[in-house]
Steps between C-alpha positions, in 0.01 A plus 500: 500500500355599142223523345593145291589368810272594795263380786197562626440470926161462638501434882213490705529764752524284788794371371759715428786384725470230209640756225865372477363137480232536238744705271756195534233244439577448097889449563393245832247303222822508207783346803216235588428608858205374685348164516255398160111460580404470163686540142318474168400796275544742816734436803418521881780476761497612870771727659608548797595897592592558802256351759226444279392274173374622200350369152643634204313387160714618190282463174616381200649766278249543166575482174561798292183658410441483836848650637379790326123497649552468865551794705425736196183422405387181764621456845742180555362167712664633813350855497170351399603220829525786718196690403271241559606360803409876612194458348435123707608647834286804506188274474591214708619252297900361633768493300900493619582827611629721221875675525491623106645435219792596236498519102810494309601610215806418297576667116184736546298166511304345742678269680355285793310594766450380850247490792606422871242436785592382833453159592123341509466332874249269282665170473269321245292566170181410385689157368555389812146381549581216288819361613406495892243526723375866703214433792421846326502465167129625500580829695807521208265492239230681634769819566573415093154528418462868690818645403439434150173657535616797604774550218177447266287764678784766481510378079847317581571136342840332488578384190689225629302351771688189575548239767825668514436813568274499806718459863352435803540478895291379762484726840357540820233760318442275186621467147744751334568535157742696286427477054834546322669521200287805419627671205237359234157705652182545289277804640129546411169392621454114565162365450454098669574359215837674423578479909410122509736469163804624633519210782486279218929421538371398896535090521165401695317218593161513497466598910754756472333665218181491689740665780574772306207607337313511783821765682521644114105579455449615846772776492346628161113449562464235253304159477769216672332217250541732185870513603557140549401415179676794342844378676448161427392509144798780430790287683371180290622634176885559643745239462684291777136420643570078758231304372271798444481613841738759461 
């Protein structure tokens, strides 16, 4: 393969039986194998190989200024993908285990790129608290409200901290999460205010918001009652609010 034509391999090292399949992954996307989880700007399907099931996210290919950019002078959405779920794992935080990802490159421009993780076990997001009913919905919350502390005190906040985007499962040991769709990551110090800001895209009544705080403050030595009203008075200026309660 050529320079105009060529493609970059990262594989975790835990998973390099996986070669053959990760290098065949843009061809599987372009024949339309695997079932669709979501399709909009980017795509997410899950594959079978072999025995076991994978996620494979193929992002959107950019336009041209950006062809030229990524993987020249800014990494691509699935390197960045990769990188940070690194990042979450080594301090705790879940996110679907990581198998690496592939950049193409077609004419000497920048192509598409994608990301593969296995499987989440998690079978619900954040959104779910609306449309049923969990006898733990406060333990749920609570595990939201730590989590996302500790992204803040390592400097870490998702820029796109949506209902969506938060899975969870309830064990024998508690409430596990996993954050995804991790390729937008801002890094830097997070003072209460900024931390408290970035839950703002977090639907909440005014008992769940009280939830989290009080999990949110006490993993980052802050006042619970300042972070209430931080939450609440940051949520009430997004849109899609039900009769101001959310």
């Amino acid at each position: 393969m050529s320079w105009l034509n060529h493609r970059t391999l990262v594989l975790h090292p835990d998973c390099e039986s996986l070669r053959d399949f990760m290098l065949s992954v843009p061809e599987r996307f372009d024949r339309g194998e695997g079932t669709v989880i979501h399709k909009g700007r980017n795509e997410l399907r899950k594959m079978k190989y072999g025995e076991q099931e994978f996620v494979v996210k193929s992002f959107h290919r950019p336009n041209l200024i950006n062809r030229f950019v990524y993987g020249i002078f800014r990494p691509s959405k699935a390197k960045r993908s990769y990188v940070h779920a690194g990042m979450f794992l080594e301090i705790g935080v879940g996110t679907p285990r990581p198998v690496g990802y592939i950049n193409v490159r077609r004419g000497g421009l920048f192509d598409r790129s994608y990301y593969v993780t296995y499987v989440s076990p998690c079978p619900y997001t954040y959104e779910a608290l609306f449309k049923q009913k969990f006898s733990y919905e406060d333990e749920v919350l609570s595990e939201v409200g730590r989590i996302t502390g500790i992204l803040h005190n390592h400097g870490y906040a998702h820029k796109d901290y949506g209902r969506g985007n938060i899975l969870f499962l309830h064990t024998e040991q508690g409430v596990y999460l996993e954050v995804v769709d991790l390729n937008r990551l801002a890094v830097g110090p997070l003072d209460m205010k900024a931390g408290c800001k970035n839950l703002e895209r977090l639907p909440a009544t005014p008992h769940m918001h009280r939830v989290l705080a009080e999990a949110y403050a006490k993993e980052r030595g802050l006042d619970p009652e300042a972070c209430y009203r931080l939450m609440v008075a940051y949520r009430s200026t997004q849109p899609g609010k039900i009769d101001g309660l959310y």
